[in-house]
Protein backbone atom coordinates (compact mmCIF):
# COMPACT_ATOMS: atom_id res chain seq x y z
CA UNK A 1 -15.52 20.76 -5.87
CA UNK A 2 -17.36 17.53 -5.06
CA UNK A 3 -20.51 19.20 -3.66
CA UNK A 4 -22.93 21.61 -5.26
CA UNK A 5 -22.72 25.27 -4.29
CA UNK A 6 -24.71 25.89 -1.11
CA UNK A 7 -24.90 22.17 -0.22
CA UNK A 8 -23.94 21.12 3.31
CA UNK A 9 -20.28 20.17 3.78
CA UNK A 10 -19.48 16.57 3.04
CA UNK A 11 -18.71 14.48 6.11
CA UNK A 12 -16.20 11.61 6.33
CA UNK A 13 -17.28 7.99 6.62
CA UNK A 14 -17.34 5.91 9.77
CA UNK A 15 -15.65 2.54 9.99
CA UNK A 16 -19.06 0.86 9.70
CA UNK A 17 -19.89 2.76 6.51
CA UNK A 18 -16.48 1.98 5.01
CA UNK A 19 -17.03 -1.68 5.81
CA UNK A 20 -20.41 -1.68 4.05
CA UNK A 21 -18.95 0.09 1.03
CA UNK A 22 -16.17 -2.47 0.61
CA UNK A 23 -18.67 -5.30 1.01
CA UNK A 24 -20.69 -3.86 -1.88
CA UNK A 25 -17.68 -3.42 -4.18
CA UNK A 26 -17.30 0.34 -3.73
CA UNK A 27 -13.87 1.99 -3.58
CA UNK A 28 -13.02 3.57 -0.22
CA UNK A 29 -10.32 6.09 0.72
CA UNK A 30 -8.42 5.07 3.87
CA UNK A 31 -5.85 6.91 6.00
CA UNK A 32 -2.36 5.80 6.91
CA UNK A 33 -0.09 6.88 9.77
CA UNK A 34 2.46 9.61 9.04
CA UNK A 35 4.47 9.99 6.90
CA UNK A 36 2.24 8.12 4.43
CA UNK A 37 -0.62 9.63 2.45
CA UNK A 38 -4.10 8.16 2.10
CA UNK A 39 -4.86 5.23 -0.22
CA UNK A 40 -7.90 4.17 -2.21
CA UNK A 41 -8.86 0.51 -2.00
CA UNK A 42 -11.57 -1.88 -3.21
CA UNK A 43 -12.27 -5.56 -3.70
CA UNK A 44 -11.78 -5.13 -7.46
CA UNK A 45 -9.05 -3.39 -9.41
CA UNK A 46 -11.68 -1.86 -11.68
CA UNK A 47 -13.29 -0.01 -8.77
CA UNK A 48 -9.92 1.41 -7.69
CA UNK A 49 -9.13 2.62 -11.21
CA UNK A 50 -12.56 4.16 -11.75
CA UNK A 51 -12.29 6.05 -8.46
CA UNK A 52 -8.97 7.49 -9.72
CA UNK A 53 -10.41 8.26 -13.21
CA UNK A 54 -7.98 5.82 -14.83
CA UNK A 55 -8.55 3.11 -17.46
CA UNK A 56 -10.39 0.22 -15.80
CA UNK A 57 -7.72 -2.31 -16.79
CA UNK A 58 -4.68 -0.40 -15.51
CA UNK A 59 -2.51 -2.52 -13.17
CA UNK A 60 -2.83 -1.77 -9.45
CA UNK A 61 -1.12 -3.00 -6.31
CA UNK A 62 -2.47 -5.91 -4.31
CA UNK A 63 -2.74 -5.12 -0.59
CA UNK A 64 -0.62 -7.85 1.02
CA UNK A 65 -2.16 -7.49 4.47
CA UNK A 66 -3.76 -10.90 5.09
CA UNK A 67 -1.89 -13.97 6.32
CA UNK A 68 -3.68 -16.36 3.96
CA UNK A 69 -3.01 -14.15 0.94
CA UNK A 70 0.67 -13.82 1.84
CA UNK A 71 0.92 -17.59 2.25
CA UNK A 72 -0.22 -18.02 -1.35
CA UNK A 73 1.94 -15.20 -2.68
CA UNK A 74 5.23 -16.43 -1.23
CA UNK A 75 4.90 -19.61 -3.26
CA UNK A 76 4.65 -17.55 -6.45
CA UNK A 77 7.77 -15.41 -5.98
CA UNK A 78 10.86 -16.24 -8.02
CA UNK A 79 13.04 -15.80 -4.93
CA UNK A 80 15.16 -18.05 -2.75
CA UNK A 81 13.71 -18.59 0.77
CA UNK A 82 16.10 -16.10 2.36
CA UNK A 83 15.09 -13.44 -0.13
CA UNK A 84 11.40 -14.16 0.49
CA UNK A 85 12.07 -13.36 4.15
CA UNK A 86 13.56 -10.03 3.08
CA UNK A 87 10.48 -9.30 0.95
CA UNK A 88 8.16 -10.03 3.86
CA UNK A 89 10.10 -7.64 6.08
CA UNK A 90 9.96 -4.90 3.46
CA UNK A 91 6.18 -5.28 3.38
CA UNK A 92 5.32 -5.85 7.04
CA UNK A 93 8.00 -3.83 8.83
CA UNK A 94 8.91 -1.07 6.39
CA UNK A 95 5.38 -0.65 4.94
CA UNK A 96 6.77 -0.31 1.44
CA UNK A 97 5.26 -0.96 -1.95
CA UNK A 98 7.31 -3.83 -3.37
CA UNK A 99 7.84 -5.26 -6.86
CA UNK A 100 8.59 -8.99 -6.78
CA UNK A 101 9.46 -11.39 -9.62
CA UNK A 102 6.79 -13.92 -10.53
CA UNK A 103 7.87 -17.57 -10.73
CA UNK A 104 5.38 -18.76 -13.37
CA UNK A 105 3.44 -15.87 -14.92
CA UNK A 106 1.04 -18.16 -16.79
CA UNK A 107 -0.11 -20.00 -13.66
CA UNK A 108 -1.32 -17.17 -11.45
CA UNK A 109 -4.62 -17.08 -9.56
CA UNK A 110 -7.08 -14.79 -11.31
CA UNK A 111 -7.28 -12.43 -8.31
CA UNK A 112 -3.54 -11.69 -8.62
CA UNK A 113 -3.53 -10.83 -12.33
CA UNK A 114 -4.50 -7.13 -11.90
CA UNK A 115 -1.32 -6.63 -9.83
CA UNK A 116 1.07 -8.30 -12.31
CA UNK A 117 2.79 -6.68 -15.28
CA UNK A 118 5.74 -7.93 -17.34
CA UNK A 119 6.53 -10.72 -14.86
CA UNK A 120 6.47 -8.56 -11.72
CA UNK A 121 3.79 -8.37 -9.03
CA UNK A 122 3.15 -5.11 -7.17
CA UNK A 123 2.31 -5.40 -3.47
CA UNK A 124 1.51 -2.83 -0.78
CA UNK A 125 2.45 -3.89 2.73
CA UNK A 126 1.13 -1.46 5.36
CA UNK A 127 -1.16 -3.04 7.97
CA UNK A 128 -2.04 -0.24 10.35
CA UNK A 129 -3.62 -1.35 13.62
CA UNK A 130 -6.73 0.92 13.50
CA UNK A 131 -7.62 -0.44 10.03
CA UNK A 132 -7.42 -4.13 10.93
CA UNK A 133 -11.12 -4.52 11.79
CA UNK A 134 -11.85 -3.34 8.26
CA UNK A 135 -9.06 -5.11 6.37
CA UNK A 136 -9.29 -8.52 8.00
CA UNK A 137 -12.66 -9.23 6.42
CA UNK A 138 -11.18 -8.88 2.91
CA UNK A 139 -8.19 -11.15 2.19
CA UNK A 140 -7.99 -9.74 -1.35
CA UNK A 141 -7.95 -5.97 -1.75
CA UNK A 142 -6.47 -3.76 -4.47
CA UNK A 143 -4.92 -0.44 -3.57
CA UNK A 144 -3.39 2.71 -5.01
CA UNK A 145 -2.49 6.20 -3.86
CA UNK A 146 -5.57 8.27 -3.00
CA UNK A 147 -5.59 10.73 -5.85
CA UNK A 148 -7.52 11.54 -8.99
CA UNK A 149 -5.10 11.14 -11.90
CA UNK A 150 -2.99 14.27 -12.25
CA UNK A 151 -3.33 15.31 -8.59
CA UNK A 152 -1.02 14.62 -5.63
CA UNK A 153 -2.10 11.92 -3.16
CA UNK A 154 -4.40 13.14 -0.39
CA UNK A 155 -2.40 13.86 2.77
CA UNK A 156 -5.40 14.22 5.09
CA UNK A 157 -9.14 13.72 5.33
CA UNK A 158 -10.00 17.21 4.12
CA UNK A 159 -7.91 16.82 0.97
CA UNK A 160 -9.48 13.44 0.22
CA UNK A 161 -13.03 14.76 0.72
CA UNK A 162 -12.30 17.66 -1.62
CA UNK A 163 -10.80 15.43 -4.31
CA UNK A 164 -13.12 12.42 -4.45
CA UNK A 165 -16.85 12.45 -5.22
CA UNK A 166 -19.47 11.49 -2.65
CA UNK A 167 -19.72 8.04 -4.25
CA UNK A 168 -16.26 7.26 -2.79
CA UNK A 169 -16.44 7.20 1.04
CA UNK A 170 -13.48 8.71 2.87
CA UNK A 171 -12.74 7.12 6.23
CA UNK A 172 -11.63 9.46 9.02
CA UNK A 173 -9.54 8.15 11.93
CA UNK A 174 -8.45 10.79 14.40
CA UNK A 175 -5.08 9.20 15.08
CA UNK A 176 -4.12 9.57 11.41
CA UNK A 177 -4.50 13.36 11.67
CA UNK A 178 -2.22 13.65 14.73
CA UNK A 179 1.19 12.18 13.92
CA UNK A 180 3.31 10.65 16.64
CA UNK A 181 5.57 13.32 18.17
CA UNK A 182 8.64 11.75 16.60
CA UNK A 183 7.28 12.52 13.11
CA UNK A 184 6.81 16.22 13.89
CA UNK A 185 5.52 18.14 10.88
CA UNK A 186 6.94 15.68 8.36
CA UNK A 187 5.32 16.12 4.95
CA UNK A 188 3.25 13.12 3.93
CA UNK A 189 4.13 11.25 0.74
CA UNK A 190 3.09 8.10 -1.08
CA UNK A 191 5.05 4.98 -0.20
CA UNK A 192 8.51 4.30 -1.55
CA UNK A 193 8.55 1.43 -4.08
CA UNK A 194 11.42 -1.06 -3.99
CA UNK A 195 12.11 -3.85 -6.48
CA UNK A 196 13.58 -7.16 -5.25
CA UNK A 197 15.52 -8.87 -8.05
CA UNK A 198 15.54 -12.70 -8.29
CA UNK A 199 19.06 -12.71 -6.80
CA UNK A 200 17.86 -10.64 -3.83
CA UNK A 201 19.33 -7.29 -4.91
CA UNK A 202 17.23 -4.29 -3.86
CA UNK A 203 16.55 -1.49 -6.33
CA UNK A 204 14.74 1.79 -5.71
CA UNK A 205 11.87 1.92 -8.20
CA UNK A 206 10.05 5.06 -6.99
CA UNK A 207 10.94 7.69 -4.41
CA UNK A 208 8.48 8.17 -1.57
CA UNK A 209 7.93 8.67 2.13
CA UNK A 210 10.33 6.07 3.48
CA UNK A 211 13.44 6.99 1.52
CA UNK A 212 12.90 10.76 1.65
CA UNK A 213 15.09 11.39 4.68
CA UNK A 214 18.08 9.52 3.27
CA UNK A 215 20.85 11.22 1.35
CA UNK A 216 20.57 9.11 -1.80
CA UNK A 217 18.99 5.98 -3.19
CA UNK A 218 22.14 4.02 -2.37
CA UNK A 219 22.04 5.26 1.23
CA UNK A 220 18.46 4.12 1.59
CA UNK A 221 19.12 0.71 0.03
CA UNK A 222 22.04 0.17 2.41
CA UNK A 223 19.70 1.07 5.26
CA UNK A 224 17.16 -1.53 4.07
CA UNK A 225 19.87 -4.15 3.64
CA UNK A 226 20.97 -3.63 7.24
CA UNK A 227 17.41 -3.86 8.56
CA UNK A 228 15.74 -6.44 6.39
CA UNK A 229 18.14 -8.99 4.87
CA UNK A 230 18.46 -12.51 6.18
CA UNK A 231 21.85 -11.77 7.73
CA UNK A 232 20.36 -8.78 9.56
CA UNK A 233 17.58 -10.99 10.88
CA UNK A 234 20.04 -13.49 12.34
CA UNK A 235 21.80 -10.68 14.19
CA UNK A 236 18.64 -9.43 15.91
């Protein structure tokens, strides 16, 4: 438990409190729309890792939510322009976590280094409308699934409050607890991770929420190819 026995129940954070916490370098747990689980984010990778009880230097994803940040990142990808367009669609439209090849690993901005390992950068792409007032003030944020190491990601506010200590604010947004009717009672999961090879080939790196309803990894990758490749974009 994260509260002492007999202490009043812990309450979730407001948007204003979450904003203050991020401004002061504190990790914050944020909700996502179904079928995604919550995430933990901060302005430093160290804060994210400490909130998850992981080694401070462990690589984390960079939250690719800000236009200026994306503008810098696209120039660092070892991808042809048409494949960069695919990567942007995977992030912005599919809300995936994406591994992308780095063009020149030794010439990266320092703020990107925590999200790069073995020549690949890890990016998280969801940009949920209710979170924009919070996210837009922080062009550089690091992010990971909202879980203490060894536990499943928090699927709702109550699970996050029970898992994280009071030093890590948990933002509650009512809409996140009431999925759109089309999602029904779909079980929440962490995001699917897809790797984009330098030649544009898509590879499933980690199963998650987005690929769960597809029959196989190949089925899901064909689905993404239809939706997100350059040729698909020209047909829209």
